[in-house]
Coordinates of C-alpha atoms in Angstrom, one line a residue:
Chain E
M1 CA 11.9 23.6 -6.3
D2 CA 9.5 23.9 -3.4
Y3 CA 9.3 20.7 -1.4
T4 CA 7.2 22.2 1.5
E5 CA 4.1 20.1 0.8
A6 CA 6.2 16.9 0.5
I7 CA 8.0 17.6 3.8
L8 CA 4.7 18.3 5.5
W9 CA 3.2 15.0 4.2
Y10 CA 6.2 13.0 5.3
A11 CA 6.1 14.7 8.7
A12 CA 2.6 13.4 9.1
W13 CA 3.9 9.9 9.4
P14 CA 5.4 10.1 12.9
I15 CA 2.6 12.3 14.0
L16 CA 0.1 9.7 12.9
I17 CA 1.9 7.0 14.9
Y18 CA 2.0 9.3 18.0
V19 CA -1.7 10.2 17.7
A20 CA -2.6 6.5 17.3
Y21 CA -0.5 5.7 20.4
R22 CA -2.1 8.4 22.5
F23 CA -5.6 7.3 21.4
V24 CA -4.8 3.7 22.4
L25 CA -3.6 4.9 25.8
L26 CA -6.7 7.0 26.3
N27 CA -9.0 4.1 25.4
L28 CA -6.9 1.7 27.5
H29 CA -7.4 4.0 30.5
H30 CA -11.2 3.9 30.1
H31 CA -11.0 0.1 29.4
A32 CA -9.1 -0.5 32.6
K33 CA -11.9 1.3 34.6
M34 CA -14.4 -1.0 32.8
E35 CA -12.5 -4.0 33.8
R36 CA -12.2 -2.9 37.4
L37 CA -16.0 -2.2 37.6
E38 CA -16.6 -5.6 36.1
M39 CA -14.4 -7.2 38.7
L40 CA -16.1 -5.3 41.6
E41 CA -19.6 -6.1 40.3
E42 CA -18.6 -9.8 40.3
R43 CA -17.4 -9.6 43.9
F44 CA -19.9 -7.2 45.4
G45 CA -22.8 -6.9 43.0
D46 CA -24.5 -3.5 43.0
Q47 CA -22.8 -2.5 46.2
C48 CA -19.6 -2.1 44.3
Y49 CA -20.4 1.5 43.7
D50 CA -20.4 2.1 47.5
T51 CA -17.1 0.2 47.6
D52 CA -15.6 2.4 45.0
P53 CA -17.6 5.6 44.6
L54 CA -14.9 7.3 42.5
L55 CA -15.4 4.6 39.9
K56 CA -19.1 5.3 39.6
E57 CA -18.2 9.0 39.2
D58 CA -15.7 8.2 36.5
L59 CA -18.1 6.2 34.5
K60 CA -20.7 8.9 34.3
Chain L
M1 CA 15.6 -0.7 -28.8
E2 CA 13.2 -3.2 -30.5
H3 CA 9.9 -4.8 -29.7
L4 CA 10.2 -8.2 -28.0
D5 CA 8.3 -11.4 -28.3
P6 CA 4.8 -10.7 -27.0
S7 CA 4.6 -14.1 -25.2
L8 CA 7.9 -13.2 -23.4
V9 CA 6.4 -9.9 -22.3
D10 CA 3.2 -11.6 -21.1
W11 CA 5.1 -14.3 -19.1
S12 CA 7.6 -11.7 -17.7
R13 CA 4.6 -9.5 -16.7
A14 CA 2.8 -12.5 -15.2
Q15 CA 5.8 -13.6 -13.2
F16 CA 6.4 -10.2 -11.8
A17 CA 2.7 -9.8 -11.0
L18 CA 2.7 -13.2 -9.3
T19 CA 5.7 -12.4 -7.2
A20 CA 4.4 -8.9 -6.3
L21 CA 0.9 -10.2 -5.4
Y22 CA 2.4 -13.0 -3.1
H23 CA 4.9 -10.5 -1.6
W24 CA 2.1 -8.2 -0.9
I25 CA 0.3 -10.8 1.2
F26 CA 3.1 -10.6 3.8
V27 CA 4.5 -7.1 3.7
P28 CA 1.5 -4.9 4.8
L29 CA 1.0 -7.1 7.9
T30 CA 4.6 -6.6 8.8
L31 CA 4.4 -2.8 8.3
G32 CA 1.4 -2.5 10.7
L33 CA 2.0 -5.3 13.2
T34 CA 5.4 -4.0 14.1
F35 CA 3.8 -0.7 15.3
I36 CA 1.0 -2.5 17.1
V37 CA 3.6 -4.7 18.9
A38 CA 5.7 -1.6 19.7
I39 CA 2.6 0.1 21.2
M40 CA 1.8 -3.0 23.3
E41 CA 5.4 -3.2 24.5
S42 CA 5.4 0.5 25.3
I43 CA 2.4 -0.1 27.6
Y44 CA 4.3 -2.9 29.2
V45 CA 7.3 -0.7 29.9
K46 CA 5.1 2.2 31.1
T47 CA 3.0 0.1 33.5
G48 CA 5.5 -2.7 34.3
D49 CA 2.6 -5.2 34.0
E50 CA 4.0 -8.6 32.9
W51 CA 0.6 -9.3 31.3
W52 CA 1.4 -6.9 28.5
K53 CA 4.8 -8.5 28.0
N54 CA 3.2 -11.8 27.3
T55 CA 0.6 -10.2 25.0
T56 CA 3.4 -8.4 23.1
K57 CA 5.3 -11.7 22.8
F58 CA 2.4 -13.5 21.3
W59 CA 1.8 -11.0 18.6
M60 CA 5.6 -10.7 18.1
G61 CA 5.7 -14.5 17.4
L62 CA 3.1 -14.2 14.6
L63 CA 5.0 -11.1 13.3
A64 CA 8.2 -13.2 13.1
I65 CA 6.6 -15.9 11.0
N66 CA 5.1 -13.4 8.6
F67 CA 8.4 -11.4 8.4
A68 CA 10.5 -14.4 7.5
I69 CA 8.3 -15.5 4.6
G70 CA 7.8 -12.0 3.3
L71 CA 11.5 -11.6 3.1
A72 CA 11.9 -14.6 0.7
T73 CA 9.4 -13.2 -1.8
G74 CA 10.9 -9.7 -1.6
I75 CA 14.4 -10.9 -2.5
I76 CA 13.1 -12.8 -5.5
M77 CA 11.3 -9.8 -6.7
E78 CA 14.5 -7.7 -6.6
F79 CA 16.4 -10.3 -8.6
E80 CA 13.6 -10.3 -11.3
F81 CA 14.6 -6.7 -12.2
G82 CA 17.9 -8.1 -13.4
T83 CA 16.8 -11.5 -14.8
N84 CA 13.5 -10.6 -16.5
W85 CA 13.6 -6.8 -16.8
S86 CA 17.2 -6.1 -17.9
N87 CA 16.2 -3.5 -20.6
Y88 CA 14.3 -1.6 -17.9
S89 CA 17.3 -1.9 -15.6
W90 CA 19.6 -0.7 -18.3
I91 CA 17.4 2.3 -19.2
V92 CA 16.6 3.5 -15.7
G93 CA 18.9 1.6 -13.4
D94 CA 20.8 4.7 -12.5
I95 CA 17.7 6.2 -11.0
F96 CA 15.8 3.2 -9.9
G97 CA 18.8 1.5 -8.4
A98 CA 19.6 4.3 -5.9
P99 CA 16.4 4.0 -3.7
L100 CA 16.7 0.2 -3.9
A101 CA 20.3 0.4 -2.7
I102 CA 19.4 2.8 0.2
E103 CA 16.6 0.4 1.1
G104 CA 19.0 -2.5 1.3
L105 CA 21.8 -0.7 3.0
M106 CA 19.9 1.5 5.5
A107 CA 16.4 0.3 6.2
F108 CA 16.7 -3.4 5.6
F109 CA 19.9 -3.9 7.7
M110 CA 18.4 -1.7 10.4
E111 CA 15.2 -3.7 10.4
S112 CA 17.0 -7.1 10.4
T113 CA 19.6 -6.2 13.1
F114 CA 17.1 -4.9 15.6
F115 CA 14.6 -7.7 14.7
A116 CA 17.1 -10.2 16.2
I117 CA 17.3 -8.1 19.5
M118 CA 13.5 -7.7 19.5
F119 CA 12.9 -11.4 19.1
F120 CA 15.7 -13.0 21.0
G121 CA 16.8 -10.3 23.4
W122 CA 14.0 -10.2 26.0
E123 CA 16.3 -11.5 28.8
K124 CA 19.5 -10.2 27.4
V125 CA 19.0 -6.4 27.2
S126 CA 17.3 -3.9 29.4
K127 CA 13.6 -3.2 29.1
R128 CA 14.2 0.1 27.5
A129 CA 16.8 -1.1 25.1
H130 CA 14.4 -3.9 24.0
L131 CA 11.6 -1.4 23.6
L132 CA 13.9 0.8 21.5
S133 CA 14.8 -2.2 19.3
T134 CA 11.1 -2.9 18.8
W135 CA 10.4 0.7 17.7
L136 CA 13.5 0.6 15.4
V137 CA 12.2 -2.6 13.7
A138 CA 8.9 -0.8 13.1
V139 CA 10.5 2.3 11.8
G140 CA 13.1 0.3 9.8
S141 CA 10.4 -1.9 8.1
N142 CA 8.5 1.2 7.1
L143 CA 11.6 2.9 5.8
S144 CA 12.2 -0.1 3.6
A145 CA 8.8 0.5 2.2
L146 CA 9.6 4.2 1.8
W147 CA 12.5 3.6 -0.6
I148 CA 10.6 1.0 -2.6
L149 CA 7.7 3.3 -2.9
V150 CA 9.9 6.2 -3.9
A151 CA 11.1 4.0 -6.7
N152 CA 7.6 3.0 -7.6
G153 CA 6.3 6.6 -7.4
W154 CA 9.1 7.6 -9.8
M155 CA 7.9 5.0 -12.3
Q156 CA 4.4 6.5 -12.1
H157 CA 5.7 10.1 -12.4
P158 CA 9.3 10.3 -13.6
V159 CA 11.1 13.4 -12.3
G160 CA 14.7 14.5 -11.4
M161 CA 16.4 12.9 -14.4
H162 CA 17.5 13.5 -18.0
F163 CA 17.9 11.2 -20.9
N164 CA 21.4 10.7 -22.1
P165 CA 21.3 10.1 -25.9
D166 CA 24.9 8.8 -25.9
T167 CA 24.1 5.9 -23.6
A168 CA 20.3 5.7 -24.2
R169 CA 19.9 5.7 -20.4
N170 CA 18.1 8.0 -18.0
E171 CA 20.4 9.5 -15.4
M172 CA 19.5 11.1 -12.1
T173 CA 20.0 14.9 -11.9
D174 CA 18.1 15.7 -8.7
F175 CA 17.8 13.1 -5.9
W176 CA 15.6 15.4 -3.8
A177 CA 13.1 15.8 -6.6
I178 CA 12.8 12.0 -6.7
L179 CA 12.4 11.7 -2.9
F180 CA 9.9 14.5 -2.7
N181 CA 8.0 13.5 -5.8
P182 CA 4.3 14.0 -5.0
N183 CA 3.6 10.5 -6.3
A184 CA 6.2 9.1 -3.9
Y185 CA 4.9 10.5 -0.6
S186 CA 1.3 10.0 -1.5
K187 CA 2.0 6.4 -2.4
F188 CA 4.2 5.8 0.6
L189 CA 1.6 7.2 3.1
H190 CA -1.4 5.5 1.5
T191 CA 0.4 2.2 1.3
I192 CA 1.8 2.1 4.8
S193 CA -1.5 3.3 6.4
G194 CA -3.2 0.6 4.4
G195 CA -0.8 -1.9 6.0
Y196 CA -1.7 -0.5 9.4
V197 CA -5.3 -1.1 8.7
L198 CA -4.6 -4.7 7.7
A199 CA -2.6 -5.3 10.9
A200 CA -5.4 -3.9 13.0
L201 CA -7.9 -6.2 11.2
F202 CA -5.5 -9.1 11.8
V203 CA -5.4 -8.6 15.6
I204 CA -9.2 -8.0 15.7
A205 CA -9.9 -11.2 13.7
I206 CA -7.8 -13.5 15.8
S207 CA -9.0 -11.9 19.0
S208 CA -12.6 -12.1 17.9
W209 CA -12.1 -15.8 17.2
Y210 CA -10.9 -16.3 20.8
L211 CA -14.0 -14.5 22.0
L212 CA -16.2 -16.6 19.8
K213 CA -14.5 -19.7 21.3
K214 CA -14.9 -18.2 24.8
R215 CA -11.1 -18.5 25.5
N216 CA -8.4 -16.0 26.4
I217 CA -11.1 -13.5 27.1
Q218 CA -9.1 -10.7 28.7
F219 CA -6.2 -11.1 26.2
A220 CA -8.7 -10.9 23.3
R221 CA -10.6 -7.9 24.7
R222 CA -7.5 -5.8 25.4
S223 CA -5.9 -6.7 22.1
I224 CA -9.1 -5.7 20.3
M225 CA -9.2 -2.5 22.2
V226 CA -5.6 -1.6 21.1
A227 CA -6.2 -2.7 17.5
A228 CA -9.5 -1.0 17.0
S229 CA -8.2 2.3 18.5
F230 CA -5.1 2.1 16.3
G231 CA -7.2 1.0 13.3
L232 CA -9.7 3.8 13.6
I233 CA -7.0 6.5 13.5
V234 CA -5.0 5.0 10.7
S235 CA -8.0 4.2 8.6
L236 CA -9.1 7.9 8.7
F237 CA -5.6 8.9 7.8
N238 CA -5.8 6.4 4.9
V239 CA -8.8 8.2 3.5
T240 CA -6.9 11.5 3.4
T241 CA -3.8 9.9 1.7
G242 CA -6.2 8.2 -0.7
D243 CA -7.6 11.6 -1.6
D244 CA -4.2 12.9 -2.3
S245 CA -3.3 9.8 -4.3
A246 CA -6.3 10.4 -6.5
R247 CA -5.3 14.0 -7.1
Q248 CA -1.8 12.9 -8.1
V249 CA -3.3 10.3 -10.5
A250 CA -5.6 13.0 -12.0
Q251 CA -2.7 15.2 -12.7
H252 CA 0.0 12.8 -13.9
Q253 CA -2.0 9.7 -15.1
P254 CA -5.4 10.9 -16.3
V255 CA -5.9 7.7 -18.4
K256 CA -5.6 5.6 -15.2
L257 CA -8.1 7.8 -13.5
A258 CA -10.6 7.5 -16.4
A259 CA -10.1 3.7 -16.3
M260 CA -10.6 3.6 -12.5
E261 CA -13.9 5.3 -12.9
G262 CA -15.0 3.7 -16.3
L263 CA -15.2 7.3 -17.6
Y264 CA -15.3 7.3 -21.4
D265 CA -16.7 10.8 -22.0
G266 CA -15.1 13.6 -20.1
K267 CA -17.3 16.3 -18.5
P268 CA -17.2 19.2 -16.0
G269 CA -18.8 18.2 -12.6
A270 CA -18.1 14.6 -13.3
E271 CA -19.8 12.1 -11.0
I272 CA -18.0 9.3 -9.1
V273 CA -19.3 5.8 -9.3
A274 CA -19.8 4.4 -5.7
F275 CA -20.8 1.0 -7.1
G276 CA -21.3 -0.1 -10.6
I277 CA -21.4 -3.0 -13.1
L278 CA -19.5 -2.3 -16.3
N279 CA -21.0 -3.1 -19.7
P280 CA -18.6 -5.8 -21.0
N281 CA -19.4 -5.0 -24.7
K282 CA -18.5 -1.3 -24.4
K283 CA -15.9 -0.1 -26.9
I284 CA -14.2 3.3 -26.7
N285 CA -15.7 4.6 -30.0
D286 CA -19.3 3.3 -29.7
T287 CA -22.2 5.0 -28.1
Q288 CA -23.2 2.3 -25.7
D289 CA -23.6 3.1 -22.0
P290 CA -20.4 2.1 -20.2
F291 CA -22.5 0.7 -17.3
L292 CA -25.2 -1.9 -16.9
F293 CA -25.9 -0.5 -13.5
K294 CA -24.4 2.2 -11.3
L295 CA -24.8 4.2 -8.1
A296 CA -23.1 7.5 -8.6
I297 CA -22.4 10.5 -6.4
P298 CA -22.8 13.8 -8.4
Y299 CA -19.7 15.9 -8.8
G300 CA -17.7 13.4 -6.8
L301 CA -15.0 12.7 -9.3
S302 CA -14.4 16.4 -10.0
V303 CA -14.1 17.1 -6.3
L304 CA -11.8 14.0 -5.7
S305 CA -9.5 14.9 -8.6
Y306 CA -9.3 18.7 -8.5
H307 CA -11.1 19.7 -5.3
K308 CA -13.6 21.7 -7.4
L309 CA -17.3 20.9 -8.1
D310 CA -17.2 21.9 -11.7
A311 CA -13.7 20.8 -12.7
Y312 CA -13.5 19.1 -16.1
V313 CA -12.3 15.5 -15.9
P314 CA -11.2 14.1 -19.3
G315 CA -12.6 10.7 -20.3
L316 CA -10.9 7.9 -22.3
K317 CA -12.2 9.3 -25.6
Q318 CA -10.6 12.7 -25.1
L319 CA -7.4 11.2 -23.8
V320 CA -7.0 8.8 -26.8
Y321 CA -8.5 10.9 -29.6
G322 CA -7.7 14.3 -28.2
D323 CA -9.9 17.4 -27.7
K324 CA -8.8 20.7 -29.2
E325 CA -11.2 22.8 -27.2
K326 CA -9.7 21.4 -23.9
Q327 CA -6.2 21.4 -25.4
I328 CA -5.8 17.7 -24.9
M329 CA -3.3 16.1 -27.4
S330 CA -4.4 12.9 -29.0
A331 CA -2.5 9.7 -28.4
Q332 CA -1.8 9.6 -32.2
G333 CA -0.3 13.1 -31.9
K334 CA 1.9 11.9 -29.1
M335 CA 2.9 8.8 -31.1
D336 CA 3.8 11.0 -34.1
R337 CA 6.1 13.1 -31.9
G338 CA 7.5 10.0 -30.3
T339 CA 8.3 8.6 -33.6
K340 CA 10.1 11.8 -34.5
A341 CA 12.1 11.5 -31.3
V342 CA 13.0 7.9 -32.0
T343 CA 14.1 8.9 -35.6
A344 CA 16.1 11.8 -34.2
L345 CA 17.8 9.5 -31.7
T346 CA 18.7 7.0 -34.5
N347 CA 20.1 9.9 -36.6
Y348 CA 22.1 11.2 -33.7
K349 CA 23.7 7.7 -33.2
K350 CA 24.5 7.5 -36.9
A351 CA 26.0 11.1 -37.0
K352 CA 28.0 10.3 -33.9
A353 CA 29.4 7.1 -35.5
S354 CA 30.4 9.1 -38.6
K355 CA 31.7 11.9 -36.5
D356 CA 29.5 14.5 -38.3
K357 CA 29.3 17.2 -35.6
L358 CA 26.7 19.3 -37.5
A359 CA 24.3 16.4 -38.1
Q360 CA 24.8 15.4 -34.5
A361 CA 23.8 18.8 -33.2
A362 CA 20.8 18.9 -35.6
A363 CA 19.6 15.5 -34.5
L364 CA 20.0 16.3 -30.9
K365 CA 17.9 19.5 -31.3
A366 CA 15.2 17.5 -33.1
F367 CA 15.3 14.9 -30.3
D368 CA 15.1 17.5 -27.5
A369 CA 11.9 19.0 -29.1
D370 CA 10.1 15.7 -29.0
S371 CA 11.9 13.7 -26.2
A372 CA 9.0 14.1 -23.8
Y373 CA 7.0 11.7 -26.1
L374 CA 9.8 9.2 -26.7
G375 CA 7.9 6.3 -25.2
Y376 CA 4.9 6.9 -27.5
G377 CA 7.2 6.3 -30.4
Y378 CA 7.2 2.6 -29.6
L379 CA 3.4 2.2 -29.5
K380 CA 1.6 0.7 -32.5
A381 CA -1.9 2.1 -32.1
P382 CA -3.5 5.0 -30.1
E383 CA -5.8 2.6 -28.2
E384 CA -2.7 0.9 -26.7
V385 CA -2.6 3.7 -24.1
I386 CA -5.8 2.4 -22.5
P387 CA -5.2 0.0 -19.6
P388 CA -7.6 -2.9 -18.9
V389 CA -10.6 -0.9 -17.9
A390 CA -12.6 -3.6 -16.1
T391 CA -9.7 -4.9 -14.0
T392 CA -8.7 -1.3 -13.0
F393 CA -12.3 -0.3 -12.3
Y394 CA -13.3 -3.3 -10.2
A395 CA -10.0 -3.4 -8.3
F396 CA -10.3 0.3 -7.4
H397 CA -13.9 0.0 -6.3
T398 CA -13.1 -3.2 -4.2
M399 CA -10.4 -1.2 -2.4
V400 CA -12.7 1.8 -1.8
I401 CA -15.8 -0.2 -0.7
F402 CA -13.8 -2.5 1.7
G403 CA -11.8 0.5 3.0
S404 CA -15.0 2.3 3.9
W405 CA -16.4 -0.8 5.6
F406 CA -13.2 -1.0 7.7
I407 CA -13.7 2.5 9.1
L408 CA -17.3 1.5 10.1
L409 CA -16.1 -1.8 11.6
F410 CA -13.4 -0.1 13.7
M411 CA -16.0 2.3 15.0
I412 CA -18.5 -0.4 15.9
I413 CA -15.9 -2.7 17.5
L414 CA -14.3 0.1 19.5
Y415 CA -17.8 1.3 20.7
L416 CA -18.8 -2.2 21.7
T417 CA -15.4 -2.8 23.4
M418 CA -15.7 0.5 25.4
T419 CA -19.2 -0.3 26.5
N420 CA -18.1 -3.8 27.4
E421 CA -20.7 -5.5 25.1
L422 CA -18.4 -6.9 22.4
H423 CA -18.2 -10.4 23.8
T424 CA -22.0 -10.7 23.8
K425 CA -22.4 -9.5 20.2
R426 CA -21.6 -12.6 18.1
W427 CA -22.4 -10.8 14.8
A428 CA -19.8 -8.2 15.6
L429 CA -17.2 -10.9 16.4
W430 CA -18.0 -12.7 13.1
A431 CA -17.7 -9.4 11.3
G432 CA -14.3 -9.0 12.9
V433 CA -13.2 -12.4 11.8
L434 CA -14.6 -12.2 8.2
S435 CA -13.1 -8.7 7.6
L436 CA -9.6 -10.1 7.6
P437 CA -9.8 -11.7 4.1
M438 CA -11.5 -8.5 3.0
G439 CA -8.4 -6.6 4.3
Y440 CA -6.1 -8.8 2.2
A441 CA -8.4 -8.4 -0.8
A442 CA -8.3 -4.6 -0.4
Q443 CA -4.5 -4.7 -0.2
E444 CA -4.2 -6.6 -3.4
A445 CA -6.9 -4.6 -5.1
G446 CA -4.9 -1.4 -4.3
W447 CA -1.8 -2.7 -6.0
I448 CA -3.8 -4.0 -9.0
T449 CA -5.3 -0.5 -9.4
A450 CA -1.9 1.1 -9.3
E451 CA 0.0 -1.3 -11.5
V452 CA -2.7 -2.5 -14.0
G453 CA -4.0 1.1 -14.3
R454 CA -0.7 2.4 -15.5
Q455 CA -0.4 -0.1 -18.4
P456 CA 1.0 -0.1 -21.1
W457 CA 3.8 1.8 -19.3
A458 CA 6.6 0.4 -17.2
I459 CA 7.6 4.1 -16.7
Q460 CA 4.8 6.5 -17.4
D461 CA 4.9 8.0 -20.9
M462 CA 8.6 6.9 -21.2
L463 CA 9.0 3.2 -21.4
P464 CA 6.3 0.7 -22.5
V465 CA 6.3 -2.6 -20.8
G466 CA 6.9 -4.3 -24.2
M467 CA 10.3 -2.6 -24.3
A468 CA 11.4 -3.3 -20.8
T469 CA 11.9 -7.1 -20.6
S470 CA 15.1 -9.1 -21.0
N471 CA 15.8 -10.6 -24.4
I472 CA 15.5 -14.2 -23.2
S473 CA 13.4 -17.2 -24.2
S474 CA 9.8 -17.0 -23.1
G475 CA 10.0 -20.7 -22.3
S476 CA 12.5 -20.1 -19.5
V477 CA 10.3 -17.4 -18.0
M478 CA 7.3 -19.7 -18.3
I479 CA 9.1 -22.5 -16.4
T480 CA 10.3 -20.2 -13.6
F481 CA 6.8 -18.7 -13.4
W482 CA 5.4 -22.1 -12.5
M483 CA 8.3 -22.9 -10.2
F484 CA 7.7 -19.7 -8.3
A485 CA 3.9 -20.3 -8.3
V486 CA 4.5 -23.6 -6.6
L487 CA 7.2 -22.2 -4.2
F488 CA 5.1 -19.2 -3.2
T489 CA 2.0 -21.3 -2.7
A490 CA 4.0 -23.7 -0.5
L491 CA 5.3 -20.7 1.5
L492 CA 1.8 -19.4 1.9
I493 CA 0.5 -22.7 3.1
A494 CA 3.5 -23.0 5.5
E495 CA 2.8 -19.5 6.9
V496 CA -0.9 -20.2 7.3
S497 CA -0.4 -23.5 9.0
I498 CA 2.4 -22.3 11.4
M499 CA 0.3 -19.3 12.3
T500 CA -2.9 -21.4 12.8
T501 CA -0.9 -23.7 15.1
Q502 CA 0.4 -20.7 17.1
I503 CA -3.1 -19.1 17.3
K504 CA -4.6 -22.4 18.5
I505 CA -2.0 -22.7 21.2
G506 CA -2.8 -19.2 22.1
P507 CA -1.0 -16.6 24.3
K508 CA 0.6 -17.4 27.7
E509 CA -1.4 -15.2 30.0
A510 CA 0.3 -13.8 33.1
K511 CA -1.3 -12.4 36.2
H512 CA -1.2 -8.7 36.6
V513 CA 1.4 -7.1 38.8

């Protein structure tokens, strides 16, 4: 009996979890920047970009 | 084997359906929430930010409530195999028992042991040991589901066994064939990914409620971000596993597929009904249109079932009455051969009792020729092979329509979260809240499709449900049905009220490190 297809499908389970985890981390990274920008905007208004130019660059 | 009291069969079936439906309110959330919690705790360990620890603890608390109540319904369901389905357990216990035993010994103990560390061990073990426990709970709970679904997949497509005419039992001959059964892996992956979708909806719904109430803003936004990201990936995977499940159903349970789609007349290039209202007066052998209204996608069913535009998909008429041109045997033909198998088995037992070796060998030869149709020998009419079409059709379409909506919802929520607009879009927050009951409905609809759609079989083509129950009084099953109905409802009310209280209290938010 050839179980290759079944083994590949079962192997997809941990891969799915890993991909989902990495996708969460990727979005979290972006989200952290958004939160930081929000905080700076609250503190410094539009000048926040001068305060943290790298942030503006990241958000482009 | 003999036919049992129909009311006993109905009450036994109702009791199992009740237990399974209640059990399935709790299980999918556990399957998915364990992984969401593990991901959140991984972020905590990775960043060292106490804020994530508190967030993890909040969702873990809700998980614990759900886990405890899910356990109670699950144990009752396993006992019902012995009390209400002893004929079934006798005939296939050698096969069905093995995955259930592995589930109990390996997965369940693993899950429960590490659950204690996960829940009570925050200050007692190291960060990494705790994280490992959390991941092991997630893996263990999903491995529990694996073995149950291997058993269920076997019932939908029995493989790796042979029927022993001496004991009238099916015995396992190939464990790997059962584990790697196409129905087992497609059912496992589709079911667990469905659970992940529900867990993502659960986190989004509660977090959206916080945002609507303008409280715990940061907690809610971050939780939504994690859940929507996780939900989007797993819901896309859920579509691919659903596609594989449909292919398995087309190959091994074509009557179920025809019922899922309300397909009475088979055809090449069959369309798939995206939305439809069935004609309640439609009978299999009349010429009425099966639908009062439908929106269909041309060639969709052929593509879904066989991945070919012009593939022929048989309808209920062909599957019940046969089609010589397409080489489809009629249900009556299968019943005739099943009856021959039953007769041969009876003759074998008689010959064995009289120690007539020649007659024994002849009966066994006759039995082997028709044993594949043994189950059909216990049916009374060809139309009995048709499951309840309306229930199967509507359940299947509820699952698919809601499942498609969830993908769109995850996309919208994730986009609005990433653009920092979610908290200003009340319609999106309400959509997040209201999608949670839809998630539960989709879960239950999936199970109804799988289980109602395979009627009249307890084991596909082998054992009709009417032959599988215990020979006990229907009154006792009826009484326990109502007892369980009250008990499960009380458990559900308890879960909802404890969870609601915890949600209203809300998470303890810590400052960032």
